[in-house]
């Protein structure tokens, strides 16, 4: 029985590896259809569940962990930006303000579907247009929800909650979910 990470995110890979887990990577190719009519947590959980389910159906004797992260402020969801201008506008709106990072985590194994949404509050420093532009021009922001990676900027002044959640996987929660499975003698990862 193997542990499979259903994500192509190098950040999730690093976090899971840092927790001491040995795993295979098999990214899900499901469409990330975020249904805002469900409410943020339910919509996020649905996307993460669909990722996990698609990979689990192809690997029913293994344990699959999947996650999806969104950034939101004032009921607006900020996904990965479509271009530099959108990234700039997003970061400008976060300047001096609080926003939330939410990650839906799903673990699927024989007889189990364990789900959790972790929410972390993040406050940005007041940023100048030049600071934002210098970061946006690096283009690393284009593959990140909310247009930034906490690990590669100094924009954040305060974090309330899980720091690793802002990177893309709340490690304490993920570890508890995976350790829960160890109580089942049929599941050995």
Short mmCIF file of N, CA and C in Angstrom, two decimals:
data_model
loop_
_atom_site.label_atom_id
_atom_site.label_comp_id
_atom_site.label_asym_id
_atom_site.label_seq_id
_atom_site.Cartn_x
_atom_site.Cartn_y
_atom_site.Cartn_z
N UNK A 1 0.84 -1.18 0.00
CA UNK A 1 0.00 0.00 0.00
C UNK A 1 0.88 1.24 0.00
N UNK A 2 0.60 2.16 -0.92
CA UNK A 2 1.41 3.37 -1.05
C UNK A 2 0.58 4.59 -0.67
N UNK A 3 1.30 5.64 -0.32
CA UNK A 3 0.70 6.94 -0.15
C UNK A 3 0.92 7.69 -1.45
N UNK A 4 -0.16 8.29 -1.96
CA UNK A 4 -0.09 9.02 -3.22
C UNK A 4 -0.53 10.46 -2.99
N UNK A 5 0.30 11.39 -3.42
CA UNK A 5 -0.06 12.81 -3.40
C UNK A 5 -0.67 13.15 -4.74
N UNK A 6 -1.94 13.54 -4.73
CA UNK A 6 -2.67 13.86 -5.97
C UNK A 6 -2.53 15.34 -6.27
N UNK A 7 -1.29 15.77 -6.44
CA UNK A 7 -1.03 17.20 -6.68
C UNK A 7 0.29 17.36 -7.42
N UNK A 8 0.33 18.33 -8.31
CA UNK A 8 1.59 18.63 -8.98
C UNK A 8 2.35 19.76 -8.29
N UNK A 9 1.84 20.26 -7.20
CA UNK A 9 2.45 21.38 -6.49
C UNK A 9 3.78 20.98 -5.87
N UNK A 10 4.86 21.64 -6.27
CA UNK A 10 6.15 21.34 -5.65
C UNK A 10 6.16 21.73 -4.16
N UNK A 11 5.36 22.72 -3.80
CA UNK A 11 5.30 23.13 -2.40
C UNK A 11 4.63 22.06 -1.54
N UNK A 12 3.55 21.47 -2.02
CA UNK A 12 2.91 20.39 -1.26
C UNK A 12 3.85 19.18 -1.16
N UNK A 13 4.55 18.91 -2.23
CA UNK A 13 5.51 17.80 -2.24
C UNK A 13 6.57 18.02 -1.15
N UNK A 14 7.13 19.23 -1.10
CA UNK A 14 8.15 19.54 -0.10
C UNK A 14 7.60 19.44 1.32
N UNK A 15 6.39 19.94 1.54
CA UNK A 15 5.80 19.89 2.88
C UNK A 15 5.55 18.45 3.32
N UNK A 16 4.99 17.63 2.45
CA UNK A 16 4.70 16.24 2.80
C UNK A 16 6.00 15.47 3.04
N UNK A 17 6.99 15.71 2.22
CA UNK A 17 8.30 15.07 2.38
C UNK A 17 8.93 15.50 3.70
N UNK A 18 8.80 16.78 4.02
CA UNK A 18 9.34 17.30 5.28
C UNK A 18 8.69 16.70 6.51
N UNK A 19 7.48 16.15 6.35
CA UNK A 19 6.79 15.48 7.44
C UNK A 19 7.30 14.05 7.63
N UNK A 20 8.17 13.61 6.71
CA UNK A 20 8.74 12.27 6.83
C UNK A 20 8.03 11.20 6.03
N UNK A 21 7.06 11.58 5.24
CA UNK A 21 6.31 10.59 4.46
C UNK A 21 7.03 10.25 3.15
N UNK A 22 6.93 8.99 2.77
CA UNK A 22 7.41 8.53 1.47
C UNK A 22 6.16 8.34 0.63
N UNK A 23 6.16 8.87 -0.59
CA UNK A 23 4.93 8.86 -1.38
C UNK A 23 5.25 8.95 -2.86
N UNK A 24 4.26 8.56 -3.66
CA UNK A 24 4.31 8.76 -5.10
C UNK A 24 3.51 10.02 -5.42
N UNK A 25 3.81 10.65 -6.54
CA UNK A 25 3.07 11.82 -6.99
C UNK A 25 2.31 11.43 -8.25
N UNK A 26 0.99 11.56 -8.19
CA UNK A 26 0.13 11.31 -9.35
C UNK A 26 -0.90 12.44 -9.40
N UNK A 27 -0.58 13.52 -10.08
CA UNK A 27 -1.50 14.65 -10.11
C UNK A 27 -2.85 14.29 -10.74
N UNK A 28 -3.88 14.84 -10.17
CA UNK A 28 -5.21 14.70 -10.74
C UNK A 28 -5.32 15.62 -11.95
N UNK A 29 -6.05 15.16 -12.96
CA UNK A 29 -6.27 16.05 -14.11
C UNK A 29 -7.72 16.50 -14.20
N UNK A 30 -8.41 16.49 -13.05
CA UNK A 30 -9.78 16.98 -13.03
C UNK A 30 -9.78 18.49 -13.20
N UNK A 31 -10.86 19.01 -13.75
CA UNK A 31 -11.03 20.46 -13.88
C UNK A 31 -11.37 21.03 -12.51
N UNK A 32 -10.72 22.11 -12.15
CA UNK A 32 -10.98 22.73 -10.85
C UNK A 32 -12.16 23.69 -11.00
N UNK A 33 -13.36 23.14 -10.94
CA UNK A 33 -14.57 23.95 -11.08
C UNK A 33 -15.04 24.39 -9.69
N UNK A 34 -14.74 25.63 -9.35
CA UNK A 34 -15.09 26.17 -8.04
C UNK A 34 -16.50 26.72 -8.11
N UNK A 35 -17.42 26.07 -7.41
CA UNK A 35 -18.83 26.45 -7.43
C UNK A 35 -19.13 27.36 -6.25
N UNK A 36 -19.02 28.66 -6.47
CA UNK A 36 -19.22 29.65 -5.43
C UNK A 36 -20.61 29.65 -4.81
N UNK A 37 -21.59 29.03 -5.47
CA UNK A 37 -22.94 28.98 -4.91
C UNK A 37 -23.02 28.06 -3.69
N UNK A 38 -22.01 27.21 -3.49
CA UNK A 38 -22.00 26.27 -2.36
C UNK A 38 -21.50 26.89 -1.07
N UNK A 39 -20.89 28.06 -1.15
CA UNK A 39 -20.17 28.62 -0.01
C UNK A 39 -18.71 28.22 -0.14
N UNK A 40 -17.83 29.04 0.41
CA UNK A 40 -16.39 28.84 0.18
C UNK A 40 -15.87 27.48 0.62
N UNK A 41 -16.16 27.10 1.87
CA UNK A 41 -15.61 25.84 2.38
C UNK A 41 -16.15 24.63 1.62
N UNK A 42 -17.45 24.60 1.36
CA UNK A 42 -18.04 23.47 0.64
C UNK A 42 -17.53 23.39 -0.79
N UNK A 43 -17.41 24.53 -1.45
CA UNK A 43 -16.91 24.54 -2.83
C UNK A 43 -15.45 24.09 -2.88
N UNK A 44 -14.66 24.54 -1.93
CA UNK A 44 -13.25 24.15 -1.86
C UNK A 44 -13.12 22.65 -1.59
N UNK A 45 -13.93 22.16 -0.67
CA UNK A 45 -13.90 20.73 -0.33
C UNK A 45 -14.30 19.88 -1.53
N UNK A 46 -15.27 20.37 -2.30
CA UNK A 46 -15.71 19.63 -3.49
C UNK A 46 -14.57 19.47 -4.50
N UNK A 47 -13.81 20.54 -4.72
CA UNK A 47 -12.68 20.48 -5.66
C UNK A 47 -11.63 19.49 -5.15
N UNK A 48 -11.27 19.60 -3.87
CA UNK A 48 -10.26 18.70 -3.30
C UNK A 48 -10.74 17.24 -3.35
N UNK A 49 -12.03 17.03 -3.05
CA UNK A 49 -12.59 15.67 -3.08
C UNK A 49 -12.56 15.09 -4.49
N UNK A 50 -12.87 15.90 -5.49
CA UNK A 50 -12.85 15.41 -6.88
C UNK A 50 -11.43 15.03 -7.30
N UNK A 51 -10.43 15.81 -6.86
CA UNK A 51 -9.04 15.47 -7.16
C UNK A 51 -8.67 14.12 -6.53
N UNK A 52 -9.00 13.98 -5.25
CA UNK A 52 -8.67 12.74 -4.55
C UNK A 52 -9.40 11.55 -5.16
N UNK A 53 -10.67 11.72 -5.47
CA UNK A 53 -11.49 10.63 -6.00
C UNK A 53 -10.95 10.14 -7.35
N UNK A 54 -10.57 11.06 -8.21
CA UNK A 54 -10.08 10.67 -9.53
C UNK A 54 -8.82 9.81 -9.41
N UNK A 55 -7.91 10.19 -8.54
CA UNK A 55 -6.67 9.42 -8.37
C UNK A 55 -6.94 8.13 -7.60
N UNK A 56 -7.83 8.18 -6.60
CA UNK A 56 -8.14 6.98 -5.82
C UNK A 56 -8.81 5.91 -6.67
N UNK A 57 -9.68 6.32 -7.58
CA UNK A 57 -10.35 5.34 -8.45
C UNK A 57 -9.35 4.57 -9.30
N UNK A 58 -8.23 5.19 -9.63
CA UNK A 58 -7.18 4.53 -10.40
C UNK A 58 -6.22 3.75 -9.51
N UNK A 59 -6.27 3.99 -8.21
CA UNK A 59 -5.36 3.35 -7.24
C UNK A 59 -6.14 2.96 -5.98
N UNK A 60 -7.13 2.06 -6.10
CA UNK A 60 -8.04 1.79 -4.98
C UNK A 60 -7.41 1.04 -3.79
N UNK A 61 -6.22 0.55 -3.94
CA UNK A 61 -5.57 -0.15 -2.83
C UNK A 61 -4.55 0.72 -2.11
N UNK A 62 -4.52 1.99 -2.46
CA UNK A 62 -3.55 2.91 -1.88
C UNK A 62 -4.26 4.00 -1.08
N UNK A 63 -3.48 4.85 -0.45
CA UNK A 63 -4.00 6.00 0.29
C UNK A 63 -3.68 7.24 -0.53
N UNK A 64 -4.69 8.07 -0.77
CA UNK A 64 -4.52 9.27 -1.59
C UNK A 64 -4.78 10.50 -0.73
N UNK A 65 -3.88 11.48 -0.85
CA UNK A 65 -4.09 12.78 -0.21
C UNK A 65 -4.13 13.83 -1.31
N UNK A 66 -5.14 14.68 -1.25
CA UNK A 66 -5.30 15.76 -2.23
C UNK A 66 -5.64 17.04 -1.48
N UNK A 67 -5.34 18.16 -2.12
CA UNK A 67 -5.63 19.45 -1.49
C UNK A 67 -5.91 20.49 -2.56
N UNK A 68 -6.62 21.51 -2.16
CA UNK A 68 -6.85 22.66 -3.02
C UNK A 68 -6.84 23.89 -2.13
N UNK A 69 -6.19 24.95 -2.60
CA UNK A 69 -6.03 26.17 -1.82
C UNK A 69 -6.64 27.36 -2.56
N UNK A 70 -7.35 28.19 -1.81
CA UNK A 70 -7.85 29.45 -2.33
C UNK A 70 -7.46 30.57 -1.39
N UNK A 71 -7.45 31.77 -1.92
CA UNK A 71 -7.22 32.97 -1.12
C UNK A 71 -8.47 33.82 -1.28
N UNK A 72 -8.94 34.39 -0.18
CA UNK A 72 -10.17 35.18 -0.28
C UNK A 72 -10.12 36.39 0.66
N UNK A 73 -10.86 37.40 0.26
CA UNK A 73 -11.02 38.61 1.06
C UNK A 73 -12.36 39.22 0.71
N UNK A 74 -13.11 39.58 1.72
CA UNK A 74 -14.42 40.20 1.52
C UNK A 74 -15.29 39.39 0.56
N UNK A 75 -15.34 38.09 0.77
CA UNK A 75 -16.15 37.15 -0.03
C UNK A 75 -15.73 37.06 -1.49
N UNK A 76 -14.59 37.60 -1.84
CA UNK A 76 -14.07 37.46 -3.20
C UNK A 76 -12.94 36.43 -3.18
N UNK A 77 -12.97 35.52 -4.14
CA UNK A 77 -11.96 34.47 -4.23
C UNK A 77 -10.89 34.90 -5.23
N UNK A 78 -9.63 34.75 -4.81
CA UNK A 78 -8.49 35.08 -5.66
C UNK A 78 -7.76 33.79 -6.00
N UNK A 79 -7.95 33.31 -7.21
CA UNK A 79 -7.26 32.11 -7.64
C UNK A 79 -5.90 32.48 -8.21
N UNK A 80 -5.39 31.64 -9.08
CA UNK A 80 -4.14 31.95 -9.77
C UNK A 80 -4.44 33.07 -10.77
N UNK A 81 -3.58 34.08 -10.83
CA UNK A 81 -3.86 35.20 -11.73
C UNK A 81 -3.71 34.80 -13.19
N UNK A 82 -4.47 35.44 -14.05
CA UNK A 82 -4.40 35.15 -15.48
C UNK A 82 -3.24 35.89 -16.15
N UNK A 83 -2.78 36.98 -15.52
CA UNK A 83 -1.66 37.74 -16.09
C UNK A 83 -1.04 38.61 -14.99
N UNK A 84 0.01 39.34 -15.35
CA UNK A 84 0.72 40.19 -14.39
C UNK A 84 -0.15 41.31 -13.85
N UNK A 85 -1.01 41.86 -14.69
CA UNK A 85 -1.87 42.96 -14.23
C UNK A 85 -2.82 42.49 -13.14
N UNK A 86 -3.41 41.31 -13.34
CA UNK A 86 -4.30 40.77 -12.31
C UNK A 86 -3.53 40.48 -11.03
N UNK A 87 -2.31 39.96 -11.15
CA UNK A 87 -1.47 39.71 -9.98
C UNK A 87 -1.19 41.02 -9.25
N UNK A 88 -0.82 42.05 -9.99
CA UNK A 88 -0.55 43.36 -9.38
C UNK A 88 -1.78 43.87 -8.65
N UNK A 89 -2.93 43.82 -9.30
CA UNK A 89 -4.17 44.33 -8.70
C UNK A 89 -4.52 43.57 -7.42
N UNK A 90 -4.33 42.25 -7.45
CA UNK A 90 -4.62 41.43 -6.27
C UNK A 90 -3.71 41.82 -5.12
N UNK A 91 -2.41 41.89 -5.37
CA UNK A 91 -1.46 42.22 -4.32
C UNK A 91 -1.68 43.64 -3.80
N UNK A 92 -2.04 44.55 -4.67
CA UNK A 92 -2.35 45.93 -4.27
C UNK A 92 -3.55 45.94 -3.31
N UNK A 93 -4.56 45.10 -3.60
CA UNK A 93 -5.74 45.04 -2.72
C UNK A 93 -5.41 44.43 -1.35
N UNK A 94 -4.38 43.57 -1.30
CA UNK A 94 -3.98 42.96 -0.02
C UNK A 94 -3.10 43.90 0.82
N UNK A 95 -2.48 44.89 0.18
CA UNK A 95 -1.54 45.77 0.86
C UNK A 95 -2.18 46.42 2.08
N UNK A 96 -1.58 46.20 3.26
CA UNK A 96 -2.08 46.79 4.50
C UNK A 96 -3.36 46.17 5.03
N UNK A 97 -3.80 45.08 4.42
CA UNK A 97 -5.08 44.47 4.78
C UNK A 97 -4.94 42.99 5.13
N UNK A 98 -6.00 42.47 5.73
CA UNK A 98 -6.09 41.04 6.05
C UNK A 98 -6.79 40.31 4.92
N UNK A 99 -6.42 39.06 4.71
CA UNK A 99 -7.15 38.15 3.83
C UNK A 99 -7.04 36.75 4.42
N UNK A 100 -7.73 35.81 3.84
CA UNK A 100 -7.71 34.43 4.33
C UNK A 100 -7.17 33.49 3.27
N UNK A 101 -6.46 32.48 3.75
CA UNK A 101 -6.02 31.38 2.90
C UNK A 101 -6.72 30.14 3.42
N UNK A 102 -7.42 29.46 2.50
CA UNK A 102 -8.17 28.25 2.87
C UNK A 102 -7.65 27.08 2.03
N UNK A 103 -7.41 25.96 2.70
CA UNK A 103 -7.01 24.75 2.01
C UNK A 103 -7.95 23.62 2.41
N UNK A 104 -8.54 23.00 1.39
CA UNK A 104 -9.33 21.80 1.61
C UNK A 104 -8.41 20.60 1.44
N UNK A 105 -8.39 19.71 2.43
CA UNK A 105 -7.54 18.52 2.39
C UNK A 105 -8.44 17.30 2.47
N UNK A 106 -8.18 16.33 1.58
CA UNK A 106 -8.95 15.08 1.57
C UNK A 106 -7.97 13.92 1.57
N UNK A 107 -8.24 12.96 2.44
CA UNK A 107 -7.50 11.70 2.44
C UNK A 107 -8.50 10.59 2.15
N UNK A 108 -8.20 9.79 1.12
CA UNK A 108 -9.06 8.66 0.76
C UNK A 108 -8.26 7.37 0.88
N UNK A 109 -8.90 6.39 1.49
CA UNK A 109 -8.33 5.05 1.62
C UNK A 109 -9.49 4.08 1.68
N UNK A 110 -9.18 2.81 1.64
CA UNK A 110 -10.22 1.79 1.73
C UNK A 110 -11.12 2.09 2.94
N UNK A 111 -12.40 2.27 2.74
CA UNK A 111 -13.41 2.54 3.78
C UNK A 111 -13.35 3.94 4.41
N UNK A 112 -12.48 4.81 3.92
CA UNK A 112 -12.32 6.12 4.57
C UNK A 112 -12.31 7.27 3.57
N UNK A 113 -12.99 8.33 3.95
CA UNK A 113 -12.83 9.64 3.31
C UNK A 113 -12.77 10.63 4.47
N UNK A 114 -11.60 11.22 4.65
CA UNK A 114 -11.39 12.17 5.74
C UNK A 114 -11.18 13.54 5.11
N UNK A 115 -11.94 14.53 5.59
CA UNK A 115 -11.91 15.86 4.96
C UNK A 115 -11.75 16.95 6.02
N UNK A 116 -11.07 17.99 5.62
CA UNK A 116 -10.91 19.14 6.52
C UNK A 116 -10.61 20.40 5.71
N UNK A 117 -11.16 21.52 6.14
CA UNK A 117 -10.80 22.82 5.56
C UNK A 117 -10.08 23.60 6.65
N UNK A 118 -8.86 24.02 6.33
CA UNK A 118 -8.06 24.83 7.25
C UNK A 118 -8.08 26.28 6.78
N UNK A 119 -8.30 27.21 7.70
CA UNK A 119 -8.33 28.64 7.36
C UNK A 119 -7.26 29.37 8.15
N UNK A 120 -6.47 30.17 7.46
CA UNK A 120 -5.42 30.98 8.08
C UNK A 120 -5.65 32.44 7.69
N UNK A 121 -5.58 33.32 8.68
CA UNK A 121 -5.69 34.75 8.43
C UNK A 121 -4.30 35.33 8.21
N UNK A 122 -4.16 36.14 7.17
CA UNK A 122 -2.87 36.71 6.79
C UNK A 122 -3.02 38.21 6.61
N UNK A 123 -2.08 38.96 7.17
CA UNK A 123 -2.07 40.42 6.99
C UNK A 123 -0.80 40.83 6.25
N UNK A 124 -0.97 41.64 5.22
CA UNK A 124 0.15 42.18 4.47
C UNK A 124 0.61 43.50 5.07
N UNK A 125 1.89 43.78 4.92
CA UNK A 125 2.43 45.11 5.23
C UNK A 125 1.87 46.09 4.20
N UNK A 126 2.05 47.37 4.45
CA UNK A 126 1.75 48.36 3.43
C UNK A 126 2.84 48.26 2.37
N UNK A 127 2.44 48.04 1.13
CA UNK A 127 3.40 47.84 0.04
C UNK A 127 3.35 48.99 -0.95
N UNK A 128 4.50 49.36 -1.45
CA UNK A 128 4.55 50.37 -2.51
C UNK A 128 4.28 49.69 -3.85
N UNK A 129 3.87 50.48 -4.83
CA UNK A 129 3.68 49.93 -6.17
C UNK A 129 4.97 49.33 -6.70
N UNK A 130 6.11 49.95 -6.38
CA UNK A 130 7.40 49.43 -6.85
C UNK A 130 7.70 48.06 -6.26
N UNK A 131 7.39 47.86 -4.98
CA UNK A 131 7.61 46.55 -4.35
C UNK A 131 6.77 45.48 -5.04
N UNK A 132 5.50 45.82 -5.27
CA UNK A 132 4.59 44.86 -5.90
C UNK A 132 5.05 44.56 -7.32
N UNK A 133 5.38 45.59 -8.06
CA UNK A 133 5.82 45.43 -9.44
C UNK A 133 7.09 44.58 -9.55
N UNK A 134 8.05 44.81 -8.65
CA UNK A 134 9.29 44.03 -8.66
C UNK A 134 8.99 42.54 -8.45
N UNK A 135 8.06 42.24 -7.54
CA UNK A 135 7.69 40.84 -7.29
C UNK A 135 6.93 40.25 -8.49
N UNK A 136 5.97 40.98 -9.01
CA UNK A 136 5.17 40.50 -10.14
C UNK A 136 6.05 40.23 -11.36
N UNK A 137 7.04 41.06 -11.57
CA UNK A 137 7.92 40.89 -12.74
C UNK A 137 8.79 39.63 -12.65
N UNK A 138 8.90 39.05 -11.46
CA UNK A 138 9.62 37.77 -11.34
C UNK A 138 8.79 36.61 -11.92
N UNK A 139 7.49 36.84 -12.05
CA UNK A 139 6.53 35.89 -12.64
C UNK A 139 6.29 34.63 -11.82
N UNK A 140 6.90 34.49 -10.64
CA UNK A 140 6.61 33.32 -9.80
C UNK A 140 5.20 33.40 -9.24
N UNK A 141 4.62 34.59 -9.28
CA UNK A 141 3.28 34.80 -8.74
C UNK A 141 2.19 34.19 -9.61
N UNK A 142 2.51 33.90 -10.86
CA UNK A 142 1.47 33.48 -11.81
C UNK A 142 0.93 32.07 -11.58
N UNK A 143 1.63 31.26 -10.79
CA UNK A 143 1.13 29.90 -10.54
C UNK A 143 0.67 29.73 -9.09
N UNK A 144 0.32 30.85 -8.43
CA UNK A 144 -0.05 30.78 -7.02
C UNK A 144 -1.40 31.45 -6.78
N UNK A 145 -2.25 30.75 -6.04
CA UNK A 145 -3.51 31.35 -5.62
C UNK A 145 -3.20 32.61 -4.83
N UNK A 146 -3.91 33.68 -5.12
CA UNK A 146 -3.67 34.94 -4.43
C UNK A 146 -2.47 35.71 -4.93
N UNK A 147 -1.81 35.18 -5.95
CA UNK A 147 -0.69 35.87 -6.63
C UNK A 147 0.59 35.99 -5.82
N UNK A 148 0.74 35.20 -4.74
CA UNK A 148 1.99 35.27 -3.99
C UNK A 148 2.28 33.94 -3.30
N UNK A 149 3.56 33.75 -3.02
CA UNK A 149 4.00 32.64 -2.18
C UNK A 149 4.59 33.23 -0.92
N UNK A 150 4.06 32.86 0.22
CA UNK A 150 4.54 33.43 1.49
C UNK A 150 6.02 33.12 1.70
N UNK A 151 6.46 32.00 1.13
CA UNK A 151 7.84 31.58 1.31
C UNK A 151 8.82 32.37 0.43
N UNK A 152 8.33 33.11 -0.55
CA UNK A 152 9.25 33.85 -1.41
C UNK A 152 8.97 35.35 -1.47
N UNK A 153 8.31 35.88 -0.45
CA UNK A 153 8.12 37.33 -0.33
C UNK A 153 8.33 37.74 1.12
N UNK A 154 8.45 39.02 1.34
CA UNK A 154 8.46 39.54 2.72
C UNK A 154 7.26 40.46 2.92
N UNK A 155 6.19 40.16 2.21
CA UNK A 155 5.00 41.01 2.24
C UNK A 155 4.15 40.83 3.50
N UNK A 156 4.28 39.70 4.17
CA UNK A 156 3.38 39.34 5.26
C UNK A 156 3.87 39.93 6.58
N UNK A 157 2.96 40.59 7.30
CA UNK A 157 3.32 41.13 8.62
C UNK A 157 2.80 40.24 9.75
N UNK A 158 1.67 39.57 9.55
CA UNK A 158 1.09 38.73 10.60
C UNK A 158 0.41 37.51 9.98
N UNK A 159 0.49 36.39 10.71
CA UNK A 159 -0.21 35.16 10.32
C UNK A 159 -0.93 34.65 11.55
N UNK A 160 -2.23 34.43 11.44
CA UNK A 160 -3.00 33.82 12.53
C UNK A 160 -3.47 32.46 12.03
N UNK A 161 -2.82 31.41 12.54
CA UNK A 161 -3.16 30.05 12.11
C UNK A 161 -1.93 29.37 11.52
N UNK A 162 -2.19 28.38 10.70
CA UNK A 162 -1.14 27.53 10.14
C UNK A 162 -0.35 28.23 9.04
N UNK A 163 0.95 28.41 9.28
CA UNK A 163 1.84 28.99 8.27
C UNK A 163 1.93 28.07 7.06
N UNK A 164 2.06 26.75 7.29
CA UNK A 164 2.19 25.82 6.16
C UNK A 164 0.92 25.78 5.31
N UNK A 165 -0.20 26.12 5.90
CA UNK A 165 -1.44 26.20 5.12
C UNK A 165 -1.32 27.27 4.04
N UNK A 166 -0.65 28.38 4.36
CA UNK A 166 -0.48 29.46 3.40
C UNK A 166 0.44 29.01 2.26
N UNK A 167 1.33 28.08 2.55
CA UNK A 167 2.21 27.52 1.51
C UNK A 167 1.42 26.56 0.63
N UNK A 168 0.43 25.85 1.21
CA UNK A 168 -0.40 24.97 0.38
C UNK A 168 -0.85 23.68 1.02
N UNK A 169 -0.38 23.39 2.26
CA UNK A 169 -0.82 22.17 2.95
C UNK A 169 -0.64 22.34 4.44
N UNK A 170 -1.73 22.33 5.21
CA UNK A 170 -1.59 22.46 6.66
C UNK A 170 -1.02 21.16 7.23
N UNK A 171 0.27 21.16 7.55
CA UNK A 171 0.96 19.90 7.85
C UNK A 171 0.45 19.22 9.13
N UNK A 172 0.09 19.98 10.14
CA UNK A 172 -0.39 19.34 11.37
C UNK A 172 -1.71 18.62 11.11
N UNK A 173 -2.59 19.24 10.35
CA UNK A 173 -3.87 18.62 10.01
C UNK A 173 -3.66 17.40 9.13
N UNK A 174 -2.83 17.55 8.10
CA UNK A 174 -2.57 16.42 7.18
C UNK A 174 -1.96 15.25 7.94
N UNK A 175 -1.05 15.54 8.85
CA UNK A 175 -0.41 14.47 9.64
C UNK A 175 -1.44 13.74 10.51
N UNK A 176 -2.33 14.49 11.15
CA UNK A 176 -3.38 13.85 11.98
C UNK A 176 -4.28 12.97 11.12
N UNK A 177 -4.63 13.46 9.94
CA UNK A 177 -5.51 12.69 9.05
C UNK A 177 -4.84 11.38 8.65
N UNK A 178 -3.57 11.45 8.28
CA UNK A 178 -2.85 10.24 7.86
C UNK A 178 -2.58 9.31 9.04
N UNK A 179 -2.28 9.86 10.20
CA UNK A 179 -2.03 9.02 11.38
C UNK A 179 -3.30 8.31 11.85
N UNK A 180 -4.46 8.92 11.64
CA UNK A 180 -5.72 8.27 11.99
C UNK A 180 -5.84 6.92 11.30
N UNK A 181 -5.37 6.85 10.06
CA UNK A 181 -5.48 5.60 9.30
C UNK A 181 -4.62 4.49 9.88
N UNK A 182 -3.60 4.82 10.65
CA UNK A 182 -2.72 3.80 11.20
C UNK A 182 -3.42 2.90 12.22
N UNK A 183 -4.58 3.34 12.69
CA UNK A 183 -5.33 2.52 13.64
C UNK A 183 -6.06 1.37 12.93
N UNK A 184 -6.13 1.41 11.62
CA UNK A 184 -6.75 0.33 10.85
C UNK A 184 -5.66 -0.63 10.40
N UNK A 185 -5.70 -1.88 10.87
CA UNK A 185 -4.64 -2.83 10.52
C UNK A 185 -4.57 -3.16 9.01
N UNK A 186 -5.63 -2.87 8.28
CA UNK A 186 -5.63 -3.13 6.84
C UNK A 186 -4.91 -2.03 6.05
N UNK A 187 -4.59 -0.92 6.72
CA UNK A 187 -3.98 0.21 6.03
C UNK A 187 -2.58 0.45 6.60
N UNK A 188 -1.60 0.21 5.80
CA UNK A 188 -0.21 0.43 6.19
C UNK A 188 0.47 1.28 5.13
N UNK A 189 0.83 2.49 5.49
CA UNK A 189 1.55 3.33 4.52
C UNK A 189 2.95 3.63 5.04
#
